Coordinates of C-alpha atoms in Angstrom, one line a residue:
X1 CA 44.4 -8.4 -45.6
X2 CA 45.2 -7.4 -49.5
X3 CA 43.0 -10.4 -50.1
X4 CA 40.1 -9.4 -47.6
X5 CA 40.4 -5.7 -47.5
X6 CA 37.1 -4.3 -45.7
X7 CA 35.2 -1.2 -47.1
X8 CA 32.9 1.1 -46.3
X9 CA 31.1 1.4 -49.8
X10 CA 28.4 -1.6 -50.1
X11 CA 28.7 -2.9 -53.5
X12 CA 26.6 -4.7 -55.6
X13 CA 26.7 -7.7 -57.8
X14 CA 26.2 -5.9 -60.9
X15 CA 29.3 -3.2 -59.6
X16 CA 31.4 -6.5 -58.7
X17 CA 30.7 -8.2 -62.0
X18 CA 32.2 -4.6 -63.7
X19 CA 35.6 -4.2 -61.2
X20 CA 36.2 -8.1 -62.4
X21 CA 36.0 -7.4 -66.0
X22 CA 38.5 -4.0 -65.6
X23 CA 40.1 -6.2 -63.1
X24 CA 40.7 -8.7 -66.2
X25 CA 41.9 -6.1 -68.6
X26 CA 44.4 -4.4 -66.6
X27 CA 46.0 -8.1 -65.3
X28 CA 45.9 -8.9 -69.4
X29 CA 47.4 -5.0 -70.8
X30 CA 50.2 -5.1 -67.6
X31 CA 51.6 -9.0 -68.9
X32 CA 50.9 -7.8 -72.8
X33 CA 51.4 -4.1 -73.5
X34 CA 50.6 -4.3 -77.1
X35 CA 47.4 -5.9 -76.8
X36 CA 46.3 -2.9 -74.6
X37 CA 48.1 -0.2 -76.9
X38 CA 46.1 -1.8 -80.0
X39 CA 42.7 -2.5 -78.6
X40 CA 42.1 -0.1 -75.8
X41 CA 44.4 3.5 -77.3
X42 CA 43.3 2.7 -80.5
X43 CA 46.8 2.7 -82.2
X44 CA 48.0 -0.5 -85.1
X45 CA 51.7 -0.7 -84.4
X46 CA 54.1 -2.1 -86.6
X47 CA 56.2 -5.3 -86.2
X48 CA 59.3 -3.1 -85.5
X49 CA 57.4 -0.9 -82.8
X50 CA 55.3 -3.9 -81.2
X51 CA 58.6 -5.5 -80.8
X52 CA 60.6 -2.9 -78.9
X53 CA 57.2 -2.4 -76.4
X54 CA 57.5 -5.8 -75.8
X55 CA 60.8 -5.8 -74.9
X56 CA 61.1 -2.7 -73.5
X57 CA 58.3 -2.9 -71.0
X58 CA 60.3 -5.4 -67.6
X59 CA 63.7 -3.6 -68.1
X60 CA 65.3 -1.1 -65.7
X61 CA 67.2 0.6 -68.2
X62 CA 66.2 1.0 -72.3
X63 CA 67.7 3.0 -74.8
X64 CA 66.2 3.4 -78.3
X65 CA 69.2 4.5 -80.5
X66 CA 66.6 5.7 -83.8
X67 CA 67.4 7.4 -86.8
X68 CA 65.8 10.2 -88.0
X69 CA 61.1 10.1 -89.0
X70 CA 61.2 6.8 -86.7
X71 CA 58.4 7.4 -84.8
X72 CA 60.5 8.0 -81.5
X73 CA 58.1 10.2 -79.0
X74 CA 54.9 8.5 -81.3
X75 CA 56.3 5.2 -79.4
X76 CA 57.7 6.9 -76.1
X77 CA 53.9 8.6 -76.0
X78 CA 52.6 5.1 -76.3
X79 CA 54.5 3.4 -74.2
X80 CA 53.9 6.2 -71.8
X81 CA 50.5 6.4 -72.0
X82 CA 49.7 2.4 -71.3
X83 CA 52.5 2.7 -68.1
X84 CA 50.1 5.5 -66.7
X85 CA 46.5 3.5 -67.1
X86 CA 48.1 0.2 -66.2
X87 CA 49.6 1.2 -62.9
X88 CA 48.2 3.5 -60.5
X89 CA 50.1 5.9 -58.9
X90 CA 52.7 6.2 -61.4
X91 CA 55.1 9.3 -61.4
X92 CA 56.3 9.7 -65.0
X93 CA 58.3 12.7 -66.1
X94 CA 59.7 13.4 -69.9
X95 CA 62.8 14.7 -69.3
X96 CA 65.0 17.5 -71.8
X97 CA 67.3 20.0 -71.4
X98 CA 64.9 22.2 -73.6
X99 CA 61.0 22.9 -72.8
X100 CA 60.2 22.9 -76.2
X101 CA 61.6 19.3 -76.6
X102 CA 59.8 17.6 -73.8
X103 CA 56.4 19.8 -74.8
X104 CA 57.0 18.3 -78.2
X105 CA 56.8 14.5 -76.5
X106 CA 54.1 15.6 -74.3
X107 CA 51.6 17.4 -76.7
X108 CA 52.0 13.9 -79.1
X109 CA 50.9 11.8 -76.4
X110 CA 47.7 14.9 -76.6
X111 CA 47.3 14.4 -79.8
X112 CA 47.1 10.6 -80.3
X113 CA 44.3 11.0 -77.0
X114 CA 42.5 13.5 -78.9
X115 CA 42.8 11.8 -82.2
X116 CA 44.6 15.0 -83.7
X117 CA 46.7 12.9 -85.7
X118 CA 45.8 12.4 -89.4
X119 CA 47.5 8.7 -89.6
X120 CA 45.8 7.2 -87.4
X121 CA 42.9 6.2 -88.0
X122 CA 39.7 4.3 -86.5
X123 CA 40.1 2.8 -82.9
X124 CA 38.5 3.8 -79.6
X125 CA 41.3 5.9 -77.6
X126 CA 40.5 5.6 -73.7
X127 CA 43.0 7.4 -72.2
X128 CA 40.9 10.8 -72.3
X129 CA 38.0 8.9 -70.1
X130 CA 41.2 7.9 -67.5
X131 CA 42.1 12.2 -66.9
X132 CA 40.8 14.4 -64.1
X133 CA 39.3 17.2 -65.7
X134 CA 37.2 20.5 -64.0
X135 CA 35.5 23.4 -65.4
X136 CA 38.7 25.4 -66.3
X137 CA 39.7 22.6 -67.7
X138 CA 37.9 20.8 -69.9
X139 CA 40.0 18.4 -71.3
X140 CA 42.4 17.8 -68.1
X141 CA 45.8 18.7 -69.8
X142 CA 47.8 22.0 -68.1
X143 CA 49.7 23.5 -70.2
X144 CA 52.2 26.3 -67.6
X145 CA 54.9 28.1 -68.4
X146 CA 57.1 26.0 -65.5
X147 CA 55.6 22.7 -67.0
X148 CA 53.3 20.8 -69.0
X149 CA 51.2 18.1 -67.1
X150 CA 48.1 15.4 -66.7
X151 CA 46.6 13.2 -63.9
X152 CA 44.7 10.7 -64.0
X153 CA 42.2 9.1 -61.6
X154 CA 44.1 6.5 -60.3
X155 CA 46.6 8.8 -59.1
X156 CA 49.2 8.9 -62.2
X157 CA 50.8 11.9 -63.3
X158 CA 53.1 12.4 -66.5
X159 CA 55.0 15.9 -66.2
X160 CA 57.4 17.3 -68.3
X161 CA 60.6 18.5 -66.6
X162 CA 63.2 20.8 -67.5
X163 CA 66.1 23.4 -67.1
X164 CA 69.5 23.3 -65.6
X165 CA 70.7 20.5 -63.5
X166 CA 70.5 22.1 -60.0
X167 CA 66.7 23.1 -60.1
X168 CA 65.1 19.6 -60.8
X169 CA 66.8 16.9 -57.7
X170 CA 65.2 15.5 -55.2
X171 CA 62.2 13.9 -57.3
X172 CA 61.2 10.7 -57.5
X173 CA 60.0 8.4 -60.5
X174 CA 58.4 4.9 -61.8
X175 CA 59.6 5.9 -65.0
X176 CA 61.6 9.3 -66.2
X177 CA 61.6 9.4 -70.3
X178 CA 65.0 11.2 -71.4
X179 CA 63.9 13.3 -75.1
X180 CA 66.8 13.3 -77.2
X181 CA 69.6 12.5 -74.8
X182 CA 72.1 12.5 -76.9
X183 CA 72.1 16.3 -76.1
X184 CA 72.0 16.4 -72.5
X185 CA 74.9 16.5 -70.6
X186 CA 76.5 14.7 -67.8
X187 CA 75.5 16.6 -65.1
X188 CA 72.1 16.8 -66.0
X189 CA 71.6 12.5 -66.0
X190 CA 73.7 12.8 -62.9
X191 CA 70.9 14.3 -60.7
X192 CA 67.8 12.9 -62.4
X193 CA 68.4 9.6 -63.4
X194 CA 68.7 9.0 -59.5
X195 CA 65.1 9.7 -59.7
X196 CA 64.3 5.8 -60.2
X197 CA 66.7 4.3 -57.7
X198 CA 64.4 2.9 -55.3
X199 CA 63.3 -0.1 -55.5
X200 CA 59.6 -0.3 -56.9
X201 CA 58.9 -3.3 -54.8
X202 CA 59.8 -1.8 -51.8
X203 CA 57.0 -0.8 -49.1
X204 CA 56.9 -1.1 -45.4
X205 CA 54.1 -1.1 -42.5
X206 CA 52.6 -1.7 -39.5
X207 CA 51.3 -5.7 -39.2
X208 CA 51.9 -6.6 -43.0
X209 CA 53.1 -9.6 -44.6
X210 CA 55.2 -8.8 -47.9
X211 CA 55.0 -11.9 -49.4
X212 CA 51.3 -11.7 -50.2
X213 CA 51.9 -8.7 -52.2
X214 CA 52.3 -9.3 -55.9
X215 CA 55.7 -7.7 -57.8
X216 CA 55.3 -4.9 -59.3
X217 CA 57.6 -3.8 -62.6
X218 CA 60.9 -2.0 -61.6
X219 CA 61.2 1.6 -62.3
X220 CA 62.7 2.4 -65.3
X221 CA 64.6 5.2 -67.3
X222 CA 63.7 5.0 -70.9
X223 CA 66.6 6.7 -73.3
X224 CA 65.3 8.0 -76.9
X225 CA 67.7 9.8 -79.6
X226 CA 69.3 9.2 -83.1
X227 CA 73.2 8.5 -82.6
X228 CA 75.3 11.5 -81.3
X229 CA 79.0 11.4 -79.8
X230 CA 80.9 8.3 -78.3
X231 CA 81.3 11.2 -75.9
X232 CA 77.9 11.5 -74.8
X233 CA 76.6 9.8 -71.9
X234 CA 74.0 8.2 -74.0
X235 CA 76.8 6.2 -76.1
X236 CA 77.9 4.9 -72.2
X237 CA 74.5 3.7 -71.9
X238 CA 74.0 2.2 -75.4
X239 CA 77.4 0.4 -75.1
X240 CA 76.9 -0.7 -71.1
X241 CA 73.2 -2.2 -71.7
X242 CA 74.4 -3.8 -74.9
X243 CA 77.1 -5.4 -73.4
X244 CA 74.9 -6.5 -70.1
X245 CA 72.0 -8.1 -73.0
X246 CA 75.1 -9.9 -74.6
X247 CA 75.9 -11.4 -71.5
X248 CA 72.7 -12.5 -70.5
X249 CA 71.3 -9.9 -67.8
X250 CA 67.5 -9.1 -67.6
X251 CA 67.8 -5.8 -66.4
X252 CA 68.8 -3.6 -69.7
X253 CA 67.5 -3.6 -73.4
X254 CA 68.5 -1.5 -76.4
X255 CA 67.2 -1.5 -79.9
X256 CA 69.3 0.2 -82.4
X257 CA 67.1 1.2 -85.6
X258 CA 68.6 2.6 -88.8
X259 CA 66.4 4.2 -91.4
X260 CA 66.2 0.3 -93.2
X261 CA 63.9 -1.2 -90.8
X262 CA 61.2 2.0 -90.8
X263 CA 61.8 1.9 -95.0
X264 CA 60.3 -1.7 -94.7
X265 CA 58.2 -2.2 -91.9
X266 CA 55.6 -4.5 -92.0
X267 CA 52.4 -5.5 -90.0
X268 CA 51.3 -9.1 -89.0
X269 CA 53.9 -10.0 -90.9
X270 CA 52.8 -8.3 -94.3
X271 CA 54.5 -5.4 -95.8
X272 CA 53.3 -2.2 -95.1
X273 CA 54.4 1.5 -96.4
X274 CA 57.5 2.8 -95.0
X275 CA 56.8 5.6 -92.5
X276 CA 59.0 7.7 -94.7
X277 CA 60.9 8.7 -98.1
X278 CA 63.4 7.3 -99.1
X279 CA 64.8 10.2 -100.9
X280 CA 65.2 12.0 -98.0
X281 CA 67.4 9.7 -96.5
X282 CA 69.9 9.4 -99.9
X283 CA 69.3 13.4 -100.4
X284 CA 70.8 13.6 -96.7
X285 CA 73.6 11.4 -97.9
X286 CA 75.1 13.2 -100.6
X287 CA 74.7 16.8 -99.4
X288 CA 76.1 15.5 -95.7
X289 CA 77.1 12.2 -96.1
X290 CA 78.7 12.5 -91.8
X291 CA 75.3 13.4 -90.4
X292 CA 73.4 11.4 -93.0
X293 CA 75.5 8.4 -91.2
X294 CA 74.8 9.7 -87.9
X295 CA 71.1 10.2 -87.9
X296 CA 69.3 7.7 -90.0
X297 CA 72.7 5.0 -90.0
X298 CA 72.9 5.5 -86.2
X299 CA 77.0 5.5 -86.5
X300 CA 78.2 7.2 -83.2
X301 CA 80.9 10.0 -84.2
X302 CA 84.1 9.9 -82.4
X303 CA 85.1 13.4 -82.8
X304 CA 81.9 15.6 -82.5
X305 CA 81.7 16.4 -86.4
X306 CA 83.2 17.4 -89.5
X307 CA 80.8 19.9 -90.1
X308 CA 80.9 21.8 -86.4
X309 CA 83.2 24.7 -86.4
X310 CA 83.2 23.9 -82.6
X311 CA 81.8 20.8 -81.3
X312 CA 79.0 20.2 -78.7
X313 CA 81.2 19.1 -76.1
X314 CA 83.8 22.0 -76.2
X315 CA 80.7 24.1 -75.5
X316 CA 79.4 22.5 -72.7
X317 CA 82.8 22.1 -71.2
X318 CA 83.3 25.8 -71.6
X319 CA 79.4 26.8 -70.4
X320 CA 79.5 29.2 -67.3
X321 CA 76.3 30.4 -66.0

């Protein structure tokens, strides 16, 4: 049974003790992802980042509509790394219509693992130790033309997935990250959102009792973006999840982070330096107030933008192969 599984490997007392300690860390990390990220990925989170990660951890749909320069990709990278380590066998996809956008988020995760981000001081990051490496690929991060990918010893994989909707069907995922979701069209979502449809707790087999197996986290779709148009799929997800939260359902989470939050961050309740300069916001509001309201204050546009000769919606609607 799950409680008394036979093994061909003889484990000594010291090995068993080490595995017991490992199990304690993993189980505690599953219950408290912020604790795991700060202590084992070596990153000090701001209070609003802690709130986002804790609130999103157990939900089926997570919609993060955040101001520019809030660090959406940074939060998503840490989130993906924690899920991959703590839940063996996770299949995680970072998706976008353009390869560059998905690869940028993957590269952010890679740079965190390699300590290549100057704003992160000190701390031990264990992610690199969990990656499968070989003589041909000494760091474990693969950069092919079609995709970027990394595989962990526990069976988890993280891949970028880009291209036309017709070319990305038929996959299964425990976590799907839609980066810059406001620019992704309806057809791409229609073909990729079902990746997470299967119940994460479904399993079958002969002579087993599923009641003794612990439940795992649900499969999850994670939408990241600044605000776009009210005709975008992102807005529909944002609106639906917000309504479900207001009605008390616990399967969705929405975070609407305007520029005022990263401009006034706190760490453990104490004020900290802003993530970017307020002058950037003020300059945008002077030069292009429509874009400033959309990208820094999360106001969804109803018309597609007064500064656009041709709206993105019109381009997508009339696009042909």
